[in-house]
Short mmCIF file of C-alpha atoms in Angstrom, two decimals:
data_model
loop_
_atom_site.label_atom_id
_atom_site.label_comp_id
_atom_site.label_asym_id
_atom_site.label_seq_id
_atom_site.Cartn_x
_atom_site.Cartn_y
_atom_site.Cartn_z
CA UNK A 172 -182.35 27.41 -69.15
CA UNK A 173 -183.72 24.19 -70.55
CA UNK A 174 -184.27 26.31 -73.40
CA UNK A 175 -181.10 26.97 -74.32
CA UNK A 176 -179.29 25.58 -77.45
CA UNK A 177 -175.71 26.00 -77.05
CA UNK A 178 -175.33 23.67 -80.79
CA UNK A 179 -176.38 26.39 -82.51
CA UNK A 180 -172.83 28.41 -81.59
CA UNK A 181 -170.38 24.93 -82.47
CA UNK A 182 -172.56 24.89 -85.54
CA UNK A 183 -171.54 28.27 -86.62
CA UNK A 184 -168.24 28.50 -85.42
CA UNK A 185 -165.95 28.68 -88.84
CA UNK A 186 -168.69 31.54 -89.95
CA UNK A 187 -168.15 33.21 -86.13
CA UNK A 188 -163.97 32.71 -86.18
CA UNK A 189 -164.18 34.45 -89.72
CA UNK A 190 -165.65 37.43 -88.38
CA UNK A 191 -163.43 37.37 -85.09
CA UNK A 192 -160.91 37.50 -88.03
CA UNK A 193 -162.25 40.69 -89.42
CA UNK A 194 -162.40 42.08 -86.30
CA UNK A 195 -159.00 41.68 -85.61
CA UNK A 196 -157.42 42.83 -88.78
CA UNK A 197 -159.60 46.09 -88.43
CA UNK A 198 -158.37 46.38 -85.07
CA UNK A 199 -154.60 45.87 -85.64
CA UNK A 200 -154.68 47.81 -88.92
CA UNK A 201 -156.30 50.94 -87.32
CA UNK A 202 -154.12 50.11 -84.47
CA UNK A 203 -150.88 50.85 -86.87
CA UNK A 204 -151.95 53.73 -89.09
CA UNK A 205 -153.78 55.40 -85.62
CA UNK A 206 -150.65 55.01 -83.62
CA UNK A 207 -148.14 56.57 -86.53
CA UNK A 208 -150.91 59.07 -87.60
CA UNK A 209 -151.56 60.18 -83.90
CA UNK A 210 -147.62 60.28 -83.30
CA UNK A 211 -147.01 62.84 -86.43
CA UNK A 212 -150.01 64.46 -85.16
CA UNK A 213 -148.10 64.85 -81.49
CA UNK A 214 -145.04 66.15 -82.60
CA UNK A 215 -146.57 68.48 -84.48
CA UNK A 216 -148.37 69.77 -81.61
CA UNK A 217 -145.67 69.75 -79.18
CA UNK A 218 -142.07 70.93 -81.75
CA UNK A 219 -144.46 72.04 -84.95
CA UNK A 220 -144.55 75.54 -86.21
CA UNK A 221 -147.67 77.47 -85.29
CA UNK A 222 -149.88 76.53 -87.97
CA UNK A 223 -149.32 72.72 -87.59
CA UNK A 224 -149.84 72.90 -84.19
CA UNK A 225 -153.23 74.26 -84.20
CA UNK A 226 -154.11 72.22 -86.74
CA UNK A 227 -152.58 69.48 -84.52
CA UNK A 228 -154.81 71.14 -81.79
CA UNK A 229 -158.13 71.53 -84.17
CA UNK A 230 -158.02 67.62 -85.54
CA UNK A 231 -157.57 66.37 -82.33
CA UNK A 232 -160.66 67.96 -80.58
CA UNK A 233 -163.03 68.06 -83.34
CA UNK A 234 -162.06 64.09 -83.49
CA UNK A 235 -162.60 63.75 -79.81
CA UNK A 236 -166.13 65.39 -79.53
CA UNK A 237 -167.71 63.39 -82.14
CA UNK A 238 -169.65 60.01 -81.53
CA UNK A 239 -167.72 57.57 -83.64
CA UNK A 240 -170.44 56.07 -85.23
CA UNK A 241 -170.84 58.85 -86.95
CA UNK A 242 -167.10 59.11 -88.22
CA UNK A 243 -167.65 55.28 -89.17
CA UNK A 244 -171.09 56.73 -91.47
CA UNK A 245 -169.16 59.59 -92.91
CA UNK A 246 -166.61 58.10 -94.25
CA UNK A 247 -168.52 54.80 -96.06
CA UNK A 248 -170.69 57.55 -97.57
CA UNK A 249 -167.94 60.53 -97.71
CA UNK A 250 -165.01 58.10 -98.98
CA UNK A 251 -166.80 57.01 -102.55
CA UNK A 252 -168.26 60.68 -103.39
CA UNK A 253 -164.86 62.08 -102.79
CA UNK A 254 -162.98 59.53 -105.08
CA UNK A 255 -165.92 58.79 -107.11
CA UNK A 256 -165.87 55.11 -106.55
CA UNK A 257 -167.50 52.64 -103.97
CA UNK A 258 -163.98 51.26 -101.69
CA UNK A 259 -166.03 48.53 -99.71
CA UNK A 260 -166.98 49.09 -95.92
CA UNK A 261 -163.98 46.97 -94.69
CA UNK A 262 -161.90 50.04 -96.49
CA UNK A 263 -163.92 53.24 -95.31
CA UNK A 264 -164.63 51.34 -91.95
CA UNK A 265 -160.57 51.32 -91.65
CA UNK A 266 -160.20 54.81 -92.98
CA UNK A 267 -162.75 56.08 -90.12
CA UNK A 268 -161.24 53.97 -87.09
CA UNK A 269 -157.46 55.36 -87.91
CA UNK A 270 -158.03 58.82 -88.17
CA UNK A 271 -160.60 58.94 -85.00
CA UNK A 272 -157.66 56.30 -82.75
CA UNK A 273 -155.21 58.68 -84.11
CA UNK A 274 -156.61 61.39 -82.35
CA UNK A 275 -156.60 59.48 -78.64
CA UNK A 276 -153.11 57.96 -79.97
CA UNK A 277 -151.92 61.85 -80.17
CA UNK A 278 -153.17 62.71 -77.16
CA UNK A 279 -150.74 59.20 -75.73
CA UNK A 280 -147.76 60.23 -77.16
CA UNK A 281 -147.71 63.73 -75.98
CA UNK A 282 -147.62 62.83 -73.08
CA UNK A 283 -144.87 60.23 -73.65
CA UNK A 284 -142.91 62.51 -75.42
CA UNK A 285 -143.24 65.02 -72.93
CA UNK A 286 -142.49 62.01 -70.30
CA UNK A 287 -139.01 62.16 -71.84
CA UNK A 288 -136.79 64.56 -69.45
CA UNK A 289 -134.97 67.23 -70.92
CA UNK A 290 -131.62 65.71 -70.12
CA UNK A 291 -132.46 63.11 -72.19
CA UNK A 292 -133.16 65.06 -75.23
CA UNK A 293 -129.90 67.54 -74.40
CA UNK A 294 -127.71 64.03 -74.26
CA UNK A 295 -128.79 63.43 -78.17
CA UNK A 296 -128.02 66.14 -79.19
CA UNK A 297 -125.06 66.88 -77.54
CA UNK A 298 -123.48 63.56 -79.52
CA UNK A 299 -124.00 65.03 -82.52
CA UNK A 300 -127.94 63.75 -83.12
CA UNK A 301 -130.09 66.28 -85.51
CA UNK A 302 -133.07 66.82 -83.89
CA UNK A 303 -134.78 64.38 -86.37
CA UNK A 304 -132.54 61.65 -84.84
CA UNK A 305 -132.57 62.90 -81.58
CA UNK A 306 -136.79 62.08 -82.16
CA UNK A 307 -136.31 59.08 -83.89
CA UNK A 308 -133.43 57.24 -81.75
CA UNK A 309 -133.48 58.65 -78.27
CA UNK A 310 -136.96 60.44 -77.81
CA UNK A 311 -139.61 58.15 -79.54
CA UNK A 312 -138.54 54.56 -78.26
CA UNK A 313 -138.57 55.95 -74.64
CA UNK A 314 -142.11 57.68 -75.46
CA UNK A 315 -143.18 54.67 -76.61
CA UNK A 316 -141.98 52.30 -73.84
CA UNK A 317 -143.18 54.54 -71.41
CA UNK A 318 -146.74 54.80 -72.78
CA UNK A 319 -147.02 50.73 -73.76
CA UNK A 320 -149.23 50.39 -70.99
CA UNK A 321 -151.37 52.98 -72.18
CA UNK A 322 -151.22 52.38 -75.52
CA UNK A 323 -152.44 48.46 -75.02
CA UNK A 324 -155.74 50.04 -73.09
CA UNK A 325 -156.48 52.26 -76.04
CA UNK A 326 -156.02 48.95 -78.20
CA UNK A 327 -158.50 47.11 -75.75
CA UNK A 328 -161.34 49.75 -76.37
CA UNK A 329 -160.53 50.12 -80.36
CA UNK A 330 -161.06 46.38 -80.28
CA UNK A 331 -164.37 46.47 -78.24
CA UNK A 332 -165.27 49.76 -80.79
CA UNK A 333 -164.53 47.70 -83.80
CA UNK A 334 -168.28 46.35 -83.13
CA UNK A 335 -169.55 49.66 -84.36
CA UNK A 336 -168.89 48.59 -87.86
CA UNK A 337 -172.67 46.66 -87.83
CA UNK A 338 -173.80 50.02 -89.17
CA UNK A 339 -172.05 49.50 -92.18
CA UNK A 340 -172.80 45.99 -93.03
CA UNK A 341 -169.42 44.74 -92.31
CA UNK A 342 -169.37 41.16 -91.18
CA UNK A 343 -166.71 41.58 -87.97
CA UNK A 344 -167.39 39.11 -85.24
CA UNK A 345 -170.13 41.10 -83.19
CA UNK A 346 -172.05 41.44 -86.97
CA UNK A 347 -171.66 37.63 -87.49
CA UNK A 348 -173.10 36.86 -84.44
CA UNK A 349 -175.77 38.86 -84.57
CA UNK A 350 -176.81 37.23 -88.12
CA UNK A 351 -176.17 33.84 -86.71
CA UNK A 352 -178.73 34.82 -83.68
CA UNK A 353 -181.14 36.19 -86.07
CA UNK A 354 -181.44 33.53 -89.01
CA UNK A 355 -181.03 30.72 -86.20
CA UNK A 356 -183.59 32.57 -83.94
CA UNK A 357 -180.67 31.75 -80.89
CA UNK A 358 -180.33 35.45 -79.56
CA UNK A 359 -180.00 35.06 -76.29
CA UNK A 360 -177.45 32.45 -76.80
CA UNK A 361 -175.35 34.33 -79.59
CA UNK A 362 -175.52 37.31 -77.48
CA UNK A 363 -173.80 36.10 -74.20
CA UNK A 364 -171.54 33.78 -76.51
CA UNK A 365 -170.59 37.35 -78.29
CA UNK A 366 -170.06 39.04 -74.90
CA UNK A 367 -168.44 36.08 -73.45
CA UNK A 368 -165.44 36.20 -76.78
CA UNK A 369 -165.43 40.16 -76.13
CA UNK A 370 -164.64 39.53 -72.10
CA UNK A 371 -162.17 36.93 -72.63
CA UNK A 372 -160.21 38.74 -75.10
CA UNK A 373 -160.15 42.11 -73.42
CA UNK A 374 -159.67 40.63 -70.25
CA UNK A 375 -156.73 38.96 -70.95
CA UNK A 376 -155.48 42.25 -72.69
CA UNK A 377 -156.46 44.01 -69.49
CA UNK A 378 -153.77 41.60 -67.59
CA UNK A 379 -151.27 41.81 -69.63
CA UNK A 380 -151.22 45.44 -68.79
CA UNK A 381 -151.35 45.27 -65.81
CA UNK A 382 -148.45 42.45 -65.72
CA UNK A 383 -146.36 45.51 -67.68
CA UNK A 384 -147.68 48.28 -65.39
CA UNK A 385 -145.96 45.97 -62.19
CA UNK A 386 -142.84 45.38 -64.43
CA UNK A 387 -142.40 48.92 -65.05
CA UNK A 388 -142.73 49.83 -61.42
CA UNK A 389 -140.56 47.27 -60.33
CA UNK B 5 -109.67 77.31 -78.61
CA UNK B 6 -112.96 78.19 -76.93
CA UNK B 7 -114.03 81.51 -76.76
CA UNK B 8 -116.79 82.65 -75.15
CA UNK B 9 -117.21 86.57 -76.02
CA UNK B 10 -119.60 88.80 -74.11
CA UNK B 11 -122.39 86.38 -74.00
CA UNK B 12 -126.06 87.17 -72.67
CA UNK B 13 -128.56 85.28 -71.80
CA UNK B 14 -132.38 85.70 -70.52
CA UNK B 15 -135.05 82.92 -69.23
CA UNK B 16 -137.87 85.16 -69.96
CA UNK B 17 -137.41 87.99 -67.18
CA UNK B 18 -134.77 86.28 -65.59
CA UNK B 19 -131.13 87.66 -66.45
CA UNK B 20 -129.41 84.17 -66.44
CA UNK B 21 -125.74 85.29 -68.60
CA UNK B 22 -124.45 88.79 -68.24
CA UNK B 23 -121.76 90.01 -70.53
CA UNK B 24 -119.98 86.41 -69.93
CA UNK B 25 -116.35 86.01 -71.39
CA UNK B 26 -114.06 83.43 -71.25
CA UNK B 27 -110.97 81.82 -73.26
CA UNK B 28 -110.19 78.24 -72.99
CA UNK B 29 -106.71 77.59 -74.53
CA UNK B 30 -105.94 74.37 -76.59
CA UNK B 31 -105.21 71.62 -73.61
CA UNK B 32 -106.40 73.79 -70.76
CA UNK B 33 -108.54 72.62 -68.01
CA UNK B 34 -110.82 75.49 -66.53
CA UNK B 35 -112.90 74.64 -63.77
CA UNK B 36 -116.13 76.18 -63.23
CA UNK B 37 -117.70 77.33 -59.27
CA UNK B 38 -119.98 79.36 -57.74
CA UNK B 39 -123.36 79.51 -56.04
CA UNK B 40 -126.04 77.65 -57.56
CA UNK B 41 -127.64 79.66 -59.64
CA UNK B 42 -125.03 81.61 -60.32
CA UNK B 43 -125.20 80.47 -64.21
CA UNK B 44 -122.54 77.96 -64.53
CA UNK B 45 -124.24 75.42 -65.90
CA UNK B 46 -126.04 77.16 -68.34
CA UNK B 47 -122.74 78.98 -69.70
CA UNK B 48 -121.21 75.50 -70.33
CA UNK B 49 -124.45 74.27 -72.28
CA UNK B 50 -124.02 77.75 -74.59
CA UNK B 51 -120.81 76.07 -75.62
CA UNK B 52 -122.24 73.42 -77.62
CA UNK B 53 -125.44 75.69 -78.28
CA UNK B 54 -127.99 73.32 -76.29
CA UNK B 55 -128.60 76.36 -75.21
CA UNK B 56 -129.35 79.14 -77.24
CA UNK B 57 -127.57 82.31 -76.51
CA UNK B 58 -129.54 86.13 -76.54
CA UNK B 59 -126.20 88.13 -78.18
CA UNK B 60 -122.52 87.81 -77.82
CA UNK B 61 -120.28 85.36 -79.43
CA UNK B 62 -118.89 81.88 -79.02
CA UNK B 63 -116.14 80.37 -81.33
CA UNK B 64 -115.28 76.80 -80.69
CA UNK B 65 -111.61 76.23 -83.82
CA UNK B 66 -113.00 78.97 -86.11
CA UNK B 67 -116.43 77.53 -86.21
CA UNK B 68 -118.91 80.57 -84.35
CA UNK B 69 -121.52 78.25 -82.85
CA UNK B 70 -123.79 81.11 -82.14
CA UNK B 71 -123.84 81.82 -85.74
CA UNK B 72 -127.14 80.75 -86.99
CA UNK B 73 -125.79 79.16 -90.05
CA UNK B 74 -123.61 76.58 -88.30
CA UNK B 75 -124.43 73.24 -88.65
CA UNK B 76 -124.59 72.59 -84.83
CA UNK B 77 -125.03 68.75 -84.72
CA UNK B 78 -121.09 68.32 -86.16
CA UNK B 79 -119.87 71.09 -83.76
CA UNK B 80 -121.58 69.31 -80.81
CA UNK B 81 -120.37 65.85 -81.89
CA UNK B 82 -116.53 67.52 -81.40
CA UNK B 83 -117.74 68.74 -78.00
CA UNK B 84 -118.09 65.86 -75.24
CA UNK B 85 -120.55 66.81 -72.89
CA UNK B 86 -121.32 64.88 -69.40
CA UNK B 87 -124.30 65.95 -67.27
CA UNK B 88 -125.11 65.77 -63.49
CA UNK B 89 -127.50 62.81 -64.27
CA UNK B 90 -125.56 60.89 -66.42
CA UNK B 91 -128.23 60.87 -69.12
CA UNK B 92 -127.26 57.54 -70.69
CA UNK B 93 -129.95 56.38 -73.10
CA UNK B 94 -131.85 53.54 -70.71
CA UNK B 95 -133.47 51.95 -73.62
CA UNK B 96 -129.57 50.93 -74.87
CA UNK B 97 -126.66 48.74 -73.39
CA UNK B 98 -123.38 50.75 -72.67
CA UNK B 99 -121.86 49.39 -75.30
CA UNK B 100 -124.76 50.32 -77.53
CA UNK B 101 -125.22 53.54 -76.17
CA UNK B 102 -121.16 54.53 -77.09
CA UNK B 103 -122.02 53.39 -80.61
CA UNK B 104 -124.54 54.81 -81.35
CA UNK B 105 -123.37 58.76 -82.45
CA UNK B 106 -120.15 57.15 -83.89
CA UNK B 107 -122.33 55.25 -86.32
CA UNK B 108 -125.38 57.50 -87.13
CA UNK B 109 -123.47 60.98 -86.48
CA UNK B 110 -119.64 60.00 -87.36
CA UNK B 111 -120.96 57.30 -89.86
CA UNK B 112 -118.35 54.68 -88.67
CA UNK B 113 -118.94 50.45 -89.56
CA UNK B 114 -120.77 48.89 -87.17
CA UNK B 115 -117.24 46.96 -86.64
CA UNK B 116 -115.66 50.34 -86.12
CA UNK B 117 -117.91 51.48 -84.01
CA UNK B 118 -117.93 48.38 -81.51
CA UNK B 119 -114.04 48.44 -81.59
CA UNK B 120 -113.45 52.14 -80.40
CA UNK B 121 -116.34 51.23 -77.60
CA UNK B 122 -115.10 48.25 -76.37
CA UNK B 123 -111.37 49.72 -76.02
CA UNK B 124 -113.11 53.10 -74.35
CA UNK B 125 -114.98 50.79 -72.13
CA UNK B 126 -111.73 49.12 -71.27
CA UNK B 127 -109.99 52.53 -70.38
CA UNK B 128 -112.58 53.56 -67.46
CA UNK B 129 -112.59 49.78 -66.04
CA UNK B 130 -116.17 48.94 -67.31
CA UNK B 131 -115.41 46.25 -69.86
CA UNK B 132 -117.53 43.74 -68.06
CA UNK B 133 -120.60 45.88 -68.04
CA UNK B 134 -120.78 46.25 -72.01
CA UNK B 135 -124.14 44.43 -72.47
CA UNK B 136 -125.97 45.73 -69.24
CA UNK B 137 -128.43 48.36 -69.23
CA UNK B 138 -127.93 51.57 -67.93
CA UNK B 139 -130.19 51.25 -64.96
CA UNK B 140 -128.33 47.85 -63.69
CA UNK B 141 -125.03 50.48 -62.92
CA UNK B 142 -124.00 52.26 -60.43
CA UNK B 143 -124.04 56.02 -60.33
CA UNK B 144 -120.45 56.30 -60.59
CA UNK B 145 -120.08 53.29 -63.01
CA UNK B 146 -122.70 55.24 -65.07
CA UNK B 147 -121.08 58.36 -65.35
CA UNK B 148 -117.86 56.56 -66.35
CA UNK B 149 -119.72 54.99 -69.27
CA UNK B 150 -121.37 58.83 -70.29
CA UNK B 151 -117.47 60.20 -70.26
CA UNK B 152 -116.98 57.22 -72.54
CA UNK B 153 -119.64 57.66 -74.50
CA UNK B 154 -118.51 61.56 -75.04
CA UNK B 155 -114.90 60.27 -75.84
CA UNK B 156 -116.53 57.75 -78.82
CA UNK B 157 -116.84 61.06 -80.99
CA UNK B 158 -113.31 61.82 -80.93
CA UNK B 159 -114.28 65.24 -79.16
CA UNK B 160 -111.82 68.13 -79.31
CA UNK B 161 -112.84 69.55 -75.70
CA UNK B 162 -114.81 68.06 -72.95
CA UNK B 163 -117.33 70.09 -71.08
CA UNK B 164 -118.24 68.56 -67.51
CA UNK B 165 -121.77 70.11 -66.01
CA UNK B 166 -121.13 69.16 -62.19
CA UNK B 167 -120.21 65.66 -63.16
CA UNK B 168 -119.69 63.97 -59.52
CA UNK B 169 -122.39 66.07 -57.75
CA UNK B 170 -125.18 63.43 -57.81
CA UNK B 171 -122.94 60.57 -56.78
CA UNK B 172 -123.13 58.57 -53.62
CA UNK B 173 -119.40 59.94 -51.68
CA UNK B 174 -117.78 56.90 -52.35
CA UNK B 175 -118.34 56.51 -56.28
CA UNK B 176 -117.08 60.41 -56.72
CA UNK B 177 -113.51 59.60 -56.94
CA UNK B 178 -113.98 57.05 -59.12
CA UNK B 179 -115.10 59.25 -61.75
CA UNK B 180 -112.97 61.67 -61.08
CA UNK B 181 -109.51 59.62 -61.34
CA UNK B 182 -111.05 59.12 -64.97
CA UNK B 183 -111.21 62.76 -65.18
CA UNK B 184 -107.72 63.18 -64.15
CA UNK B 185 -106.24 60.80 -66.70
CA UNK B 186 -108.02 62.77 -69.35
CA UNK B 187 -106.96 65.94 -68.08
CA UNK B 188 -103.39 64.71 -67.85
CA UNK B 189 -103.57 63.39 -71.56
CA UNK B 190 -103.65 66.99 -72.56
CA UNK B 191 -107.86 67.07 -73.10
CA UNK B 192 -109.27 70.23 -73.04
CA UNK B 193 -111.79 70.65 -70.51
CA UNK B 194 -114.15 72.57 -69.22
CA UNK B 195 -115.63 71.52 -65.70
CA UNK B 196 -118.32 72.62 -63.66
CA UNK B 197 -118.10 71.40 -60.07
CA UNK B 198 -117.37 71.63 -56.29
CA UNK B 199 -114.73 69.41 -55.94
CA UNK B 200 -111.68 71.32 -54.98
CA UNK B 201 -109.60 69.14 -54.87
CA UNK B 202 -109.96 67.91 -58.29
CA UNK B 203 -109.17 71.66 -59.16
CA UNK B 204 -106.36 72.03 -57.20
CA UNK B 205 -105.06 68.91 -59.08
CA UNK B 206 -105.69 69.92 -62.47
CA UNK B 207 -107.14 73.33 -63.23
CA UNK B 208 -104.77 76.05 -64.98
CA UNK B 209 -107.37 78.40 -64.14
CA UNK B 210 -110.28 78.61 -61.91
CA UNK B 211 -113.72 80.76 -63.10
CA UNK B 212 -115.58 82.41 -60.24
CA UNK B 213 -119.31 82.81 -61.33
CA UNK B 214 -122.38 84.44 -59.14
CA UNK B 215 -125.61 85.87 -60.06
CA UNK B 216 -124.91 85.18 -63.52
CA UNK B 217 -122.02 86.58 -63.73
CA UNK B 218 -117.67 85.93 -64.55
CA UNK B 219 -116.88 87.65 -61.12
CA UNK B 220 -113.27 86.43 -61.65
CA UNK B 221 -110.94 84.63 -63.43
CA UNK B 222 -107.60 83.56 -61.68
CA UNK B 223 -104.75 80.69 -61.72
CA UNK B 224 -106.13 77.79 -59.63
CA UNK B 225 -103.27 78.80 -56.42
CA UNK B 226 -104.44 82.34 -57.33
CA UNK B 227 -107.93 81.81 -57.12
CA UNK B 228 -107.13 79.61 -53.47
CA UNK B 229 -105.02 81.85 -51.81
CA UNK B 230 -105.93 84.75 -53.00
CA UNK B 231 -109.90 85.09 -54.02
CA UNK B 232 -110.48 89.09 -55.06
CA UNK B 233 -113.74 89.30 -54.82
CA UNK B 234 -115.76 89.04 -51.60
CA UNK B 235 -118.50 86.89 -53.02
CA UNK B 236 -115.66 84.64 -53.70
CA UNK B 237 -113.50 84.42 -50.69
CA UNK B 238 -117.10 83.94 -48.65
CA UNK B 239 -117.91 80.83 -50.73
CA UNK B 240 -114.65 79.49 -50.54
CA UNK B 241 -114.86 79.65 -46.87
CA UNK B 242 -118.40 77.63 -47.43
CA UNK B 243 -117.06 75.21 -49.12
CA UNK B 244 -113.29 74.30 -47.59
CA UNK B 245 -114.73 74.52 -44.05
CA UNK B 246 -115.58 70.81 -44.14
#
């Protein structure tokens, strides 16, 4: 232990925070386009006509049986050819995370839409709703509320996946540290101070859901 | 004002509607019995189409709500409709949940909207509950807010799918004094339910379903007195033994 030099992390903290900073906006920006990708993607599979549901179906299983490192190389290599420009991993790194979350974010809210009782959905429209308000005021929020719990422990591991991006070059918090370790020759101590950052912030996330799981029970 | 013409209906296999046929007059209140499963409650959901009928007819003023061209959300909002289970939205206040098809369906002011709920609210003696959620009422305080909430659209009829039947005893007559105060202000109203008494009090006509079927159609004293069918008479004696 006398080894240790614990300086080393203080020194590079503002270099460390920026990444944590990265990490987060990757996580909450996937988080959004995932989540309203993956809930198009579950009404479609649940009210669509035939064709969108399967390939509702498709997307969502091809998604879900592929490692997503490899979604993560695709699209930083697929993303320029198709447009015929370079977009910059932070872009293609984004593109990649939302469309892979949206497919575990579909597979959320179905279930939360089909947590919604039918009595529910036959009280919006009997006031009058269309079925596109019926969705929009009465069905969604409830799917939503009733999946919060899940949706936060999807948000957890998206956060914890964001680390993936090291493939790619892009300088999130887990990439940062790993530079700092290297250049510094400090591994061991980067390394537990990058686990240590991980733990607290998904452990905290973990208790909040489980503070909302009691509420909803109660 | 309602009429239901030679309506059928299948779940898959099952035969739910056979040949149904019905006419609810302007003002008339037609109560609804029979076994369960006899159909009733999905007959009074074909009204306002929330359930989708196999053939036959049914014309609510002129407009043929089975007619695929109908624009069914503006026929529905002119059709109250209270369920077993209340269904209030639980993610909205009361007074939020009897606003909200007067502003997004009627397209009243927010102002509007609040007025006509707080003065409904007032009328089935729940003024005080306005800013609760659903799930902090009772079941019969609930069920007084839905009937409010139906009566925010300005409906033209009122459809009842056994309204009182998943109430603690002592909250059913609290919804139902609401019911007869409607009924008494001339609403039209179609009800599905058990409560004979309620009929006795209000019904012009009483509708005998079983096995999917309108086994007979009689004036309430009629229908009490008198049952014609067997099926009938036997689950009258069911149901006034106690």
């Amino acid at each position: 232990m006398g080894d240790f030099d614990f300086l080393v992390i203080i020194e590079s903290l503002p270099f460390l925070f920026d990444g944590l900073l990265i990490s987060f906006q990757l996580t909450f920006l996937a988080l959004l386009a995932g989540l309203a990708w993956g809930t198009i993607l579950a009404v479609m599979r649940i009210w669509g006509p035939a064709p969108l549901r399967w390939f509702s179906a498709i997307y969502v299983n091809v998604f879900r049986s592929i490692p997503l490192i490899l979604v993560i190389f695709w699209f930083y290599f697929l993303v320029p050819l198709l447009i015929g420009r370079p977009v910059g991993n932070f872009t293609s790194a984004l593109i990649a995370f939302s469309l892979f979350e949206a497919a575990y974010y579909a597979e959320i809210m179905r279930a939360g839409l089909n947590s919604v009782s039918r009595g529910q959905v036959y009280a919006g429209l009997a006031i009058g709703l269309s079925p596109r308000q019926n969705l929009q005021y009465v069905i969604l929020p409830q799917a939503f509320r009733n999946m919060i719990p899940v949706l936060l422990t999807q948000a957890i591991i998206l956060f914890q996946d964001t680390s993936l991006v090291y493939v790619v070059a892009l300088s999130d918090f887990m990439t940062s540290a790993s530079t700092v370790a290297k250049v510094e020759g400090r591994l061991a101590e980067m390394y537990l101070f990058a686990a240590l950052v991980y733990f607290l912030i998904c452990f905290s996330g973990s208790m909040l859901v489980k503070h909302l799981q009691k509420k909803k029970v109660a | 004002m309602i009429k239901i013409d030679n309506i059928d209906k299948w779940y898959g296999d099952f035969h739910v509607l056979k040949s149904c046929s019905l006419e609810v007059e302007r003002g008339e209140v037609i109560v609804i019995c029979g076994p369960s499963g006899s159909g009733k409650s999905t007959l009074i959901k074909c009204v306002n189409a929330l359930e989708p009928v196999d053939s036959g007819r049914i014309v609510v003023e002129e407009t043929d709500v089975t007619d695929k061209g109908t624009k069914l959300p503006l026929v529905r909002a002119r059709i109250g409709m209270v369920f077993q289970h209340f269904e209030l939205f639980p993610h909205k206040t009361v007074i939020e949940n009897l606003m909200m098809g007067q502003i997004k369906v009627l397209r009243r002011s927010q102002d509007e909207a609040r007025q006509k709920a707080e003065s409904l609210l007032k009328r089935v003696g729940l003024s005080d509950q306005a800013d609760k959620y659903p799930s902090a009422l009772s079941g019969g305080q609930q069920q007084r807010v839905a009937i409010a909430r139906a009566l925010a659209m300005d409906p033209i009829a009122m459809c009842f799918d056994e309204p009182t039947s998943a109430l603690d005893p002592e909250m059913i007559s609290e919804v139902l004094d609401v019911m007869v105060e409607l009924a008494k202000e001339g609403m039209t109203m179609m009800v599905v339910t058990h409560e004979m008494g309620f009929a006795r009090k209000v019904a012009r006509r009483v509708v005998f379903m079983d096995q999917g079927e309108v086994k007979e159609i009689a004036p309430t004293e009629t229908f009490f007195k008198n049952p014609e069918s067997e099926r009938a008479k036997e689950f009258l004696s069911k149901i006034l033994a106690h």
